[in-house]
Short mmCIF file of C-alpha atoms in Angstrom, two decimals:
data_model
loop_
_atom_site.label_atom_id
_atom_site.label_comp_id
_atom_site.label_asym_id
_atom_site.label_seq_id
_atom_site.Cartn_x
_atom_site.Cartn_y
_atom_site.Cartn_z
CA MET A 1 11.28 15.87 -16.09
CA SER A 2 10.28 12.21 -15.68
CA ALA A 3 12.29 9.14 -16.56
CA ASP A 4 11.78 7.22 -19.80
CA THR A 5 9.30 4.38 -19.27
CA ASP A 6 7.98 1.44 -21.25
CA TRP A 7 6.65 -2.09 -20.67
CA GLY A 8 8.59 -5.13 -21.70
CA PRO A 9 9.82 -8.61 -20.82
CA VAL A 10 12.70 -8.82 -18.36
CA THR A 11 14.87 -11.86 -17.77
CA GLY A 12 18.11 -12.87 -16.14
CA TRP A 13 21.25 -13.88 -18.00
CA GLY A 14 20.11 -17.50 -17.91
CA ARG A 15 16.98 -16.57 -19.93
CA THR A 16 14.84 -19.09 -18.05
CA ALA A 17 11.84 -17.18 -16.65
CA PRO A 18 11.05 -13.84 -18.31
CA THR A 19 8.37 -11.68 -16.71
CA ALA A 20 6.80 -8.42 -17.86
CA ALA A 21 7.52 -5.20 -15.97
CA ARG A 22 7.40 -1.43 -16.38
CA LEU A 23 10.97 -0.45 -17.27
CA VAL A 24 11.95 2.94 -15.87
CA ARG A 25 15.24 4.55 -16.93
CA PRO A 26 16.16 7.41 -14.58
CA ARG A 27 18.89 9.81 -15.66
CA THR A 28 19.15 11.73 -12.37
CA TYR A 29 18.88 10.88 -8.68
CA GLU A 30 15.68 12.96 -8.57
CA GLU A 31 14.11 10.88 -11.33
CA ALA A 32 15.05 7.72 -9.44
CA ALA A 33 13.37 9.07 -6.30
CA VAL A 34 10.23 9.97 -8.25
CA ALA A 35 10.14 6.48 -9.77
CA VAL A 36 10.40 4.86 -6.34
CA ARG A 37 7.56 7.00 -4.96
CA ALA A 38 5.38 6.17 -8.00
CA CYS A 39 6.22 2.48 -8.23
CA GLY A 40 2.71 1.24 -7.46
CA ALA A 41 1.40 -1.76 -5.56
CA ARG A 42 3.80 -4.25 -7.14
CA GLY A 43 6.86 -2.30 -6.02
CA THR A 44 10.18 -1.91 -7.76
CA VAL A 45 13.73 -3.22 -7.90
CA ALA A 46 16.92 -1.74 -9.32
CA ARG A 47 18.64 -3.41 -12.26
CA GLY A 48 22.06 -2.93 -13.79
CA LEU A 49 23.38 -4.71 -16.88
CA GLY A 50 21.26 -7.83 -16.39
CA ARG A 51 24.05 -10.29 -15.55
CA ALA A 52 22.31 -11.87 -12.54
CA TYR A 53 21.56 -15.33 -13.89
CA GLY A 54 18.16 -15.82 -12.26
CA ASP A 55 15.24 -13.62 -11.24
CA ALA A 56 16.93 -11.20 -8.81
CA ALA A 57 16.46 -8.15 -11.07
CA GLN A 58 12.95 -8.96 -12.30
CA ASN A 59 9.61 -7.78 -10.89
CA ALA A 60 6.56 -9.29 -12.54
CA GLY A 61 3.81 -6.72 -12.99
CA GLY A 62 5.76 -4.03 -11.17
CA ALA A 63 8.53 -1.58 -11.96
CA VAL A 64 12.20 -2.23 -12.70
CA LEU A 65 14.64 0.68 -12.47
CA ASP A 66 17.29 0.47 -15.17
CA MET A 67 20.18 2.25 -13.42
CA THR A 68 22.61 2.24 -16.34
CA GLY A 69 21.79 5.86 -17.16
CA LEU A 70 23.35 6.92 -13.86
CA ASP A 71 26.92 6.24 -14.90
CA ARG A 72 29.13 9.15 -13.87
CA ILE A 73 32.56 8.83 -12.32
CA HIS A 74 32.63 11.75 -9.89
CA ALA A 75 36.11 11.66 -8.37
CA ILE A 76 39.31 9.60 -8.47
CA ASP A 77 41.93 9.87 -5.74
CA VAL A 78 45.00 8.83 -7.73
CA GLU A 79 47.26 9.06 -4.68
CA GLY A 80 44.99 7.28 -2.22
CA GLY A 81 43.50 4.77 -4.66
CA THR A 82 39.75 5.37 -4.36
CA VAL A 83 36.96 6.18 -6.78
CA LEU A 84 33.55 7.78 -6.19
CA CYS A 85 31.06 6.84 -8.89
CA ASP A 86 27.40 6.30 -9.66
CA ALA A 87 25.93 2.86 -9.12
CA GLY A 88 25.27 2.48 -12.86
CA VAL A 89 28.96 2.63 -13.80
CA SER A 90 30.19 -0.70 -15.13
CA LEU A 91 33.39 -2.42 -14.09
CA HIS A 92 34.36 -2.26 -17.77
CA ARG A 93 34.17 1.53 -17.67
CA LEU A 94 36.15 1.66 -14.43
CA MET A 95 38.88 -0.44 -16.01
CA GLU A 96 39.02 1.83 -19.04
CA VAL A 97 39.48 4.88 -16.83
CA LEU A 98 41.50 3.51 -13.91
CA LEU A 99 44.01 1.15 -15.51
CA PRO A 100 45.92 3.94 -17.32
CA LEU A 101 46.24 5.59 -13.89
CA GLY A 102 47.76 2.47 -12.32
CA TRP A 103 44.68 1.19 -10.48
CA PHE A 104 42.44 -1.87 -10.87
CA VAL A 105 39.06 -2.80 -9.44
CA PRO A 106 39.48 -4.72 -6.17
CA VAL A 107 37.22 -7.63 -7.19
CA THR A 108 35.82 -8.69 -10.53
CA PRO A 109 33.64 -11.69 -11.41
CA GLY A 110 33.82 -13.58 -14.70
CA THR A 111 32.36 -10.61 -16.58
CA ARG A 112 33.28 -6.93 -16.45
CA TYR A 113 29.80 -5.99 -17.67
CA VAL A 114 28.31 -5.58 -14.21
CA THR A 115 27.52 -2.30 -12.51
CA VAL A 116 28.95 -1.09 -9.23
CA GLY A 117 25.45 -1.14 -7.74
CA GLY A 118 25.00 -4.74 -8.88
CA ALA A 119 28.44 -5.66 -7.53
CA ILE A 120 27.39 -4.43 -4.08
CA GLY A 121 23.85 -5.79 -4.20
CA ALA A 122 25.12 -9.27 -5.08
CA ASP A 123 28.36 -8.79 -3.11
CA ILE A 124 30.23 -10.32 -6.01
CA HIS A 125 33.38 -12.39 -5.61
CA GLY A 126 36.16 -13.27 -8.00
CA LYS A 127 39.27 -15.36 -8.36
CA ASN A 128 40.86 -13.52 -5.43
CA HIS A 129 38.36 -14.12 -2.64
CA HIS A 130 40.90 -16.16 -0.66
CA VAL A 131 43.03 -12.98 -0.52
CA SER A 132 40.70 -10.00 -0.99
CA GLY A 133 37.21 -11.10 0.00
CA SER A 134 34.06 -9.88 -1.70
CA PHE A 135 33.41 -6.54 -3.38
CA SER A 136 31.74 -5.03 -0.31
CA ARG A 137 34.94 -5.37 1.69
CA HIS A 138 36.37 -2.57 -0.47
CA VAL A 139 33.36 -0.23 -0.30
CA LEU A 140 34.12 2.71 1.98
CA SER A 141 30.63 4.23 1.80
CA LEU A 142 27.53 4.29 -0.36
CA GLU A 143 24.44 6.43 -0.83
CA LEU A 144 21.16 4.52 -0.61
CA LEU A 145 17.71 5.73 -1.66
CA THR A 146 15.34 4.04 0.79
CA ALA A 147 11.59 3.42 0.69
CA ASP A 148 10.78 6.59 2.64
CA GLY A 149 12.41 8.73 -0.06
CA GLN A 150 15.49 9.53 2.02
CA VAL A 151 19.03 9.25 0.70
CA ARG A 152 21.16 7.74 3.43
CA THR A 153 24.93 7.56 3.64
CA VAL A 154 25.73 3.97 4.60
CA VAL A 155 29.12 2.85 5.89
CA PRO A 156 30.63 -0.52 6.84
CA GLY A 157 30.02 -1.70 10.37
CA THR A 158 26.34 -0.71 10.39
CA PRO A 159 23.31 -3.02 10.13
CA LEU A 160 22.12 -1.24 6.99
CA PHE A 161 25.44 -1.86 5.26
CA ALA A 162 25.33 -5.54 6.30
CA ALA A 163 21.82 -5.86 4.88
CA THR A 164 22.64 -4.01 1.65
CA ALA A 165 25.88 -5.84 0.80
CA GLY A 166 24.52 -9.02 -0.76
CA GLY A 167 20.94 -7.90 -0.11
CA MET A 168 19.96 -8.21 -3.78
CA GLY A 169 18.63 -4.65 -4.02
CA LEU A 170 15.94 -5.17 -1.39
CA THR A 171 17.01 -2.43 1.05
CA GLY A 172 16.84 0.37 -1.50
CA VAL A 173 18.44 1.82 -4.61
CA ILE A 174 22.20 2.32 -4.45
CA LEU A 175 22.98 5.70 -6.02
CA THR A 176 26.73 6.12 -5.51
CA ALA A 177 29.64 4.29 -3.92
CA THR A 178 33.20 5.06 -2.88
CA VAL A 179 35.43 2.07 -3.59
CA ARG A 180 39.02 1.32 -2.61
CA LEU A 181 41.19 0.19 -5.54
CA HIS A 182 44.16 -2.13 -6.09
CA PRO A 183 47.48 -0.71 -7.42
CA VAL A 184 49.02 -2.27 -10.54
CA GLU A 185 52.07 -1.59 -12.70
CA SER A 186 50.71 -3.05 -15.93
CA SER A 187 47.60 -4.31 -17.67
CA TYR A 188 49.14 -7.76 -17.98
CA MET A 189 48.84 -10.83 -15.79
CA SER A 190 51.61 -13.29 -15.00
CA VAL A 191 49.87 -16.67 -15.20
CA ASP A 192 50.74 -20.21 -14.13
CA THR A 193 48.74 -23.13 -15.57
CA GLU A 194 48.77 -26.81 -14.64
CA ARG A 195 46.63 -29.91 -14.98
CA ALA A 196 45.15 -31.84 -12.07
CA THR A 197 44.42 -35.51 -12.66
CA ASP A 198 41.31 -35.72 -10.45
CA LEU A 199 39.37 -33.84 -7.79
CA ASP A 200 41.60 -34.87 -4.88
CA ASP A 201 44.70 -33.83 -6.80
CA LEU A 202 43.06 -30.50 -7.59
CA MET A 203 42.05 -29.78 -3.99
CA ALA A 204 45.52 -30.72 -2.77
CA ARG A 205 47.17 -28.30 -5.21
CA LEU A 206 44.78 -25.49 -4.29
CA THR A 207 45.27 -26.04 -0.57
CA ALA A 208 49.05 -26.21 -0.80
CA ASP A 209 49.78 -23.26 -3.08
CA ASP A 210 46.87 -20.81 -3.26
CA HIS A 211 48.52 -18.52 -0.70
CA ARG A 212 51.21 -17.76 -3.29
CA TYR A 213 48.74 -16.24 -5.76
CA ARG A 214 46.33 -13.32 -5.70
CA TYR A 215 44.05 -15.00 -8.26
CA SER A 216 43.20 -18.67 -8.52
CA VAL A 217 40.54 -20.67 -10.38
CA ALA A 218 40.14 -24.18 -11.75
CA TRP A 219 38.11 -25.27 -14.77
CA ILE A 220 36.77 -28.71 -13.88
CA ASP A 221 35.60 -31.46 -16.23
CA LEU A 222 32.28 -32.61 -14.78
CA LEU A 223 31.77 -35.24 -17.48
CA ALA A 224 34.96 -37.15 -16.63
CA ARG A 225 34.31 -40.37 -14.72
CA GLY A 226 36.15 -43.12 -12.92
CA ALA A 227 39.71 -42.35 -11.93
CA ALA A 228 39.54 -39.04 -13.83
CA THR A 229 36.49 -37.69 -11.94
CA GLY A 230 37.04 -34.03 -11.26
CA ARG A 231 40.08 -33.63 -13.46
CA ALA A 232 40.83 -29.98 -14.00
CA VAL A 233 42.95 -27.20 -15.43
CA LEU A 234 44.20 -24.90 -12.69
CA THR A 235 45.01 -21.29 -13.58
CA ARG A 236 46.59 -18.88 -11.10
CA GLY A 237 48.35 -15.57 -11.37
CA ASP A 238 48.98 -12.01 -10.30
CA HIS A 239 49.36 -8.60 -11.90
CA ALA A 240 52.62 -8.54 -13.84
CA PRO A 241 55.18 -5.95 -12.65
CA LEU A 242 56.66 -3.56 -15.16
CA ASP A 243 60.03 -5.30 -15.27
CA ALA A 244 58.36 -8.58 -16.32
CA LEU A 245 57.09 -7.10 -19.60
CA PRO A 246 58.90 -7.40 -22.91
CA ARG A 247 60.42 -4.15 -24.15
CA ARG A 248 57.65 -3.47 -26.66
CA ALA A 249 54.91 -3.83 -24.05
CA ARG A 250 56.68 -1.38 -21.73
CA ARG A 251 55.90 1.48 -24.12
CA ALA A 252 52.27 1.42 -23.00
CA PRO A 253 52.21 -0.93 -19.99
CA LEU A 254 48.84 0.20 -18.66
CA ALA A 255 46.88 0.21 -21.92
CA PHE A 256 43.52 -1.51 -21.62
CA ARG A 257 42.83 -3.39 -24.84
CA THR A 258 39.93 -5.74 -25.48
CA ALA A 259 39.19 -8.05 -28.38
CA GLN A 260 35.75 -9.07 -29.56
CA LEU A 261 34.59 -12.01 -31.62
CA PRO A 262 31.30 -12.03 -33.58
CA ALA A 263 28.21 -12.17 -31.39
CA ALA A 264 26.37 -15.43 -30.86
CA PRO A 265 23.45 -15.60 -33.33
CA ALA A 266 20.01 -14.53 -32.17
CA TYR A 267 18.69 -18.03 -32.88
CA VAL A 268 20.59 -21.15 -31.85
CA PRO A 269 19.04 -24.60 -32.48
CA GLU A 270 17.93 -26.45 -29.37
CA GLY A 271 20.07 -29.36 -28.28
CA LEU A 272 23.39 -27.92 -29.41
CA LEU A 273 24.98 -28.56 -26.01
CA THR A 274 24.58 -32.30 -25.53
CA ARG A 275 26.60 -34.77 -23.50
CA THR A 276 28.43 -35.69 -26.71
CA THR A 277 29.32 -32.16 -27.83
CA VAL A 278 30.22 -30.94 -24.35
CA GLY A 279 32.18 -34.12 -23.67
CA LEU A 280 34.21 -33.52 -26.85
CA PHE A 281 34.83 -29.89 -25.85
CA ASN A 282 35.93 -30.90 -22.36
CA GLU A 283 38.31 -33.54 -23.70
CA LEU A 284 39.92 -31.09 -26.11
CA TRP A 285 40.10 -28.33 -23.49
CA PHE A 286 41.81 -30.58 -20.96
CA ARG A 287 44.29 -32.02 -23.45
CA LYS A 288 45.25 -28.67 -24.97
CA ALA A 289 46.10 -27.25 -21.55
CA PRO A 290 49.79 -27.51 -20.62
CA ARG A 291 50.74 -30.02 -17.96
CA ALA A 292 52.62 -27.17 -16.30
CA ARG A 293 53.52 -23.70 -17.55
CA THR A 294 54.66 -20.69 -15.55
CA THR A 295 54.82 -16.91 -15.90
CA ARG A 296 52.93 -16.66 -19.17
CA LEU A 297 51.81 -13.08 -19.84
CA GLN A 298 48.12 -12.51 -20.54
CA ARG A 299 46.14 -9.35 -20.92
CA ILE A 300 43.58 -8.61 -18.22
CA PRO A 301 40.50 -9.31 -20.41
CA SER A 302 41.83 -12.73 -21.46
CA PHE A 303 42.60 -13.76 -17.89
CA PHE A 304 39.48 -12.49 -16.14
CA HIS A 305 36.76 -12.24 -18.78
CA PRO A 306 37.28 -14.56 -21.76
CA LEU A 307 33.55 -14.95 -22.39
CA ASP A 308 33.08 -11.18 -22.69
CA GLY A 309 34.79 -11.48 -26.06
CA VAL A 310 31.66 -13.23 -27.40
CA PRO A 311 28.67 -10.87 -27.12
CA HIS A 312 25.44 -12.57 -26.07
CA TRP A 313 27.20 -15.87 -25.41
CA ASN A 314 24.22 -16.94 -23.30
CA ARG A 315 22.31 -17.56 -26.55
CA ILE A 316 24.28 -20.73 -27.25
CA TYR A 317 21.98 -22.59 -24.84
CA GLY A 318 19.00 -21.95 -27.11
CA ARG A 319 15.63 -20.46 -26.28
CA GLY A 320 15.21 -22.64 -23.21
CA GLY A 321 18.14 -20.94 -21.53
CA PHE A 322 20.34 -22.39 -18.84
CA VAL A 323 20.65 -22.70 -15.09
CA GLN A 324 23.80 -21.60 -13.36
CA TYR A 325 24.13 -23.57 -10.14
CA GLN A 326 26.69 -22.35 -7.61
CA PHE A 327 27.08 -23.59 -4.07
CA ALA A 328 29.65 -23.30 -1.30
CA VAL A 329 30.54 -25.67 1.52
CA GLY A 330 32.95 -25.02 4.35
CA TYR A 331 36.35 -26.50 4.99
CA GLY A 332 35.91 -29.91 6.59
CA GLN A 333 33.06 -30.70 4.17
CA GLU A 334 35.27 -31.96 1.37
CA GLU A 335 33.40 -35.27 1.27
CA THR A 336 30.20 -33.39 0.43
CA LEU A 337 32.00 -31.71 -2.46
CA ARG A 338 33.37 -35.04 -3.67
CA ARG A 339 29.94 -36.65 -3.49
CA ILE A 340 28.26 -33.83 -5.43
CA VAL A 341 30.93 -33.86 -8.13
CA ARG A 342 30.52 -37.65 -8.47
CA ARG A 343 26.75 -37.31 -8.71
CA ILE A 344 27.00 -34.64 -11.43
CA SER A 345 29.54 -36.76 -13.30
CA GLU A 346 27.47 -39.94 -13.04
CA ARG A 347 24.37 -38.10 -14.22
CA ARG A 348 26.36 -36.82 -17.21
CA CYS A 349 25.26 -33.18 -16.84
CA PRO A 350 26.59 -31.41 -19.96
CA SER A 351 28.43 -28.48 -18.36
CA PHE A 352 31.45 -26.95 -20.06
CA LEU A 353 31.53 -23.79 -17.90
CA ALA A 354 32.36 -25.30 -14.52
CA VAL A 355 34.79 -23.75 -12.05
CA LEU A 356 36.05 -24.58 -8.57
CA LYS A 357 37.56 -22.00 -6.24
CA ARG A 358 38.53 -21.57 -2.61
CA PHE A 359 36.91 -18.89 -0.47
CA GLY A 360 38.66 -16.99 2.30
CA ASP A 361 37.07 -15.27 5.30
CA ALA A 362 33.40 -14.35 5.05
CA ASP A 363 32.38 -10.73 4.66
CA ALA A 364 29.91 -8.60 6.60
CA GLY A 365 26.83 -8.99 4.41
CA TRP A 366 24.04 -10.95 6.07
CA LEU A 367 23.12 -12.54 2.74
CA SER A 368 26.61 -12.46 1.27
CA PHE A 369 27.34 -15.79 -0.36
CA PRO A 370 31.00 -16.69 0.34
CA VAL A 371 31.91 -18.73 3.40
CA PRO A 372 35.42 -20.05 4.12
CA GLY A 373 35.62 -23.19 2.03
CA TRP A 374 34.99 -24.45 -1.48
CA THR A 375 32.68 -23.17 -4.18
CA LEU A 376 31.64 -24.92 -7.39
CA ALA A 377 29.73 -23.19 -10.19
CA LEU A 378 28.37 -24.87 -13.31
CA ASP A 379 26.09 -24.05 -16.23
CA ILE A 380 23.48 -26.61 -17.28
CA PRO A 381 20.93 -26.39 -20.13
CA ALA A 382 17.57 -25.71 -18.49
CA GLY A 383 15.79 -28.32 -20.59
CA LEU A 384 17.79 -31.27 -19.26
CA PRO A 385 15.21 -33.91 -18.20
CA GLY A 386 14.79 -34.18 -14.44
CA LEU A 387 17.11 -31.24 -13.77
CA GLY A 388 14.85 -29.54 -11.19
CA ALA A 389 14.50 -32.61 -9.00
CA PHE A 390 18.22 -33.35 -9.26
CA LEU A 391 19.22 -29.83 -8.19
CA ASP A 392 16.70 -29.98 -5.34
CA GLU A 393 18.56 -33.04 -4.06
CA LEU A 394 21.88 -31.22 -4.33
CA ASP A 395 20.40 -28.26 -2.43
CA GLU A 396 19.50 -30.57 0.42
CA GLU A 397 23.02 -32.00 0.54
CA VAL A 398 24.51 -28.50 0.55
CA ALA A 399 22.17 -27.32 3.33
CA ALA A 400 22.84 -30.42 5.43
CA ALA A 401 26.57 -29.66 5.19
CA GLY A 402 26.05 -26.07 6.39
CA GLY A 403 26.60 -24.69 2.90
CA ARG A 404 24.57 -22.36 0.69
CA VAL A 405 23.66 -21.47 -2.88
CA TYR A 406 24.39 -18.11 -4.50
CA LEU A 407 21.26 -15.95 -4.71
CA ALA A 408 22.61 -13.86 -7.60
CA LYS A 409 22.62 -17.01 -9.73
CA ASP A 410 19.58 -18.76 -8.33
CA SER A 411 16.27 -19.19 -10.14
CA ARG A 412 14.75 -22.23 -8.41
CA LEU A 413 15.77 -22.72 -4.74
CA ARG A 414 12.96 -23.88 -2.45
CA PRO A 415 12.21 -21.22 0.21
CA GLU A 416 12.36 -23.61 3.17
CA LEU A 417 16.08 -24.17 2.53
CA LEU A 418 17.00 -20.48 2.68
CA ALA A 419 17.13 -20.12 6.48
CA PRO A 420 19.44 -23.13 7.03
CA MET A 421 21.77 -21.73 4.38
CA TYR A 422 21.78 -18.11 5.59
CA PRO A 423 21.81 -17.89 9.43
CA ARG A 424 21.34 -14.09 9.41
CA LEU A 425 18.16 -14.29 7.35
CA ALA A 426 15.94 -13.36 10.31
CA ASP A 427 18.01 -10.21 10.92
CA PHE A 428 17.70 -9.29 7.25
CA ARG A 429 13.93 -9.76 7.24
CA ALA A 430 13.52 -7.75 10.46
CA LEU A 431 15.55 -4.80 9.16
CA ARG A 432 13.67 -4.88 5.87
CA ALA A 433 10.33 -4.86 7.65
CA GLU A 434 11.39 -1.83 9.68
CA LEU A 435 12.98 0.05 6.78
CA ASP A 436 10.38 -0.77 4.14
CA PRO A 437 7.07 -1.66 5.85
CA ARG A 438 5.04 -1.11 2.65
CA GLY A 439 7.19 -3.50 0.60
CA VAL A 440 8.33 -0.92 -1.94
CA PHE A 441 11.42 -2.90 -2.93
CA VAL A 442 10.50 -6.31 -4.24
CA SER A 443 11.58 -8.73 -6.94
CA ASP A 444 10.64 -12.07 -8.38
CA LEU A 445 13.44 -13.54 -6.26
CA SER A 446 12.16 -11.95 -3.05
CA ARG A 447 8.60 -13.19 -3.66
CA ARG A 448 9.77 -16.70 -4.48
CA LEU A 449 11.97 -16.98 -1.39
CA ASP A 450 9.90 -14.77 0.95
CA LEU A 451 12.84 -12.44 1.53
#
C-alpha cells in the first residue's frame, strides 16, 4: 500500500514564502521508506505540524513527508521516566498521556503543537535551557531513515547524532525516539512575576536569580524608548508540589486541562498590527503586570503555551505574514544586545511577541542554536518597509559578536553569514555529503543557505 499523496502549497508558520510540493502522508515506516526512494530529482524533507516559522519544512517542486500519521506511543517506563514514541507524536499528546502518570516533557517551546521529530530536528529550547538544555540532551536514542534506505539506530556521542540534532531534517527521516522525562507532582506551576524598568534592570535580575528557577522568560517592550528602553515583565517558576495546591485541586492534581478561545478569522485586514496598536497593547500589558507577585498557581498550558489557546493565531498578521527573528549572543556581549534592542526601539518595530531568555551550556548538535548567553526573539509584520535591509544589518552585528540566528525560525538569512555563526558547519556539510551523496534530503532552507 502506498502513502496518500497530493500537490499543494506549503508554508511555514510565518506564512511568508509558500511553495508548491508533493505532499506525501505515510502511515507506516515502510511507506515512509518507499516515499524516500521515490522522491524524485527535487528530493524530500520531513514535516511535522508546520510550526517552523520559515522555510525549513518546505521543498519547492519536490516532496514533503507529512509525518503526523506516524503518531504511536510505543512504550512508557513509568518507573524510569522514559517514553518511546513515533516522531509524529506531538508534545500535546505526550502531555495528555504522561502528565496523569506524573511525568512531563523535558523541554517545550512556546507551543505544544510540535512533533517529537521536529523537536529533535530543530533541537528546540524552552524557558528552562539555563537548567535543562535543549531537547536533544534528553534523547537517549532515535531511529533514522537515511538516504540509502537503511534505518539506523543513532545515539548521543556519535557524529550522526550531532548532525541530526538541530540538523533541520537534512540527515534523514526520524522515525522513533526514546526520550527521558521530568517528574512532576501536579499539573500546576508556581509562578513569580515582576516588572523590570529597563533592559539593564532586566538583565541584572535574570543574572542574579535565574539559578533559583527551572523556568524563566521575560516579555520585553521593544517599542519603549528613552529611560524605559527594554522594560519588561519577568515570569519565572517551577512545577508546583502537591502540598502547594488548594484542597480542591488535590483531588485531581495531575489532570491536564486546556482552554481554547475562538480561532483567528481566516481573513484579517492588512495593517492591523501598527506601531500605534502594538504600542497600546504593550503599554497595557506592562501596566497590568504586577510589580512583584510570588507563588501564583497557573496551569501548565497557561504558563507555557498561552497562544495555543487561539487557533491559527498567526493569521492576525494578515496575508503578508510575519518574520520571527531570533538571535543569540554570548555572555560578555551584553553591549551588542543593548545596541540591537535600542535599534529596534528607535526604528519602532511593532512587535508585541518579544521575549528575552538566558541560555545555559550548549548542546551537542553541530547546528543547534543555543550558546551560553542571551537570546532575543521577536515577531515583526513581514510588510514593514525596509525590514529586510534592517534585519540584514542586525545579522551582521550578531555574527560580528560571535552570535547566531535560529534556523528553525529563519526565512531570510544571507548564506555567507552562516559559517561565522555556526563553526561546525563544515563538519555538517561533510557528513551530509558522505551520508547523502545524491541529495535526497533537501528543503527550501537548505537550498537558500547551501546546507
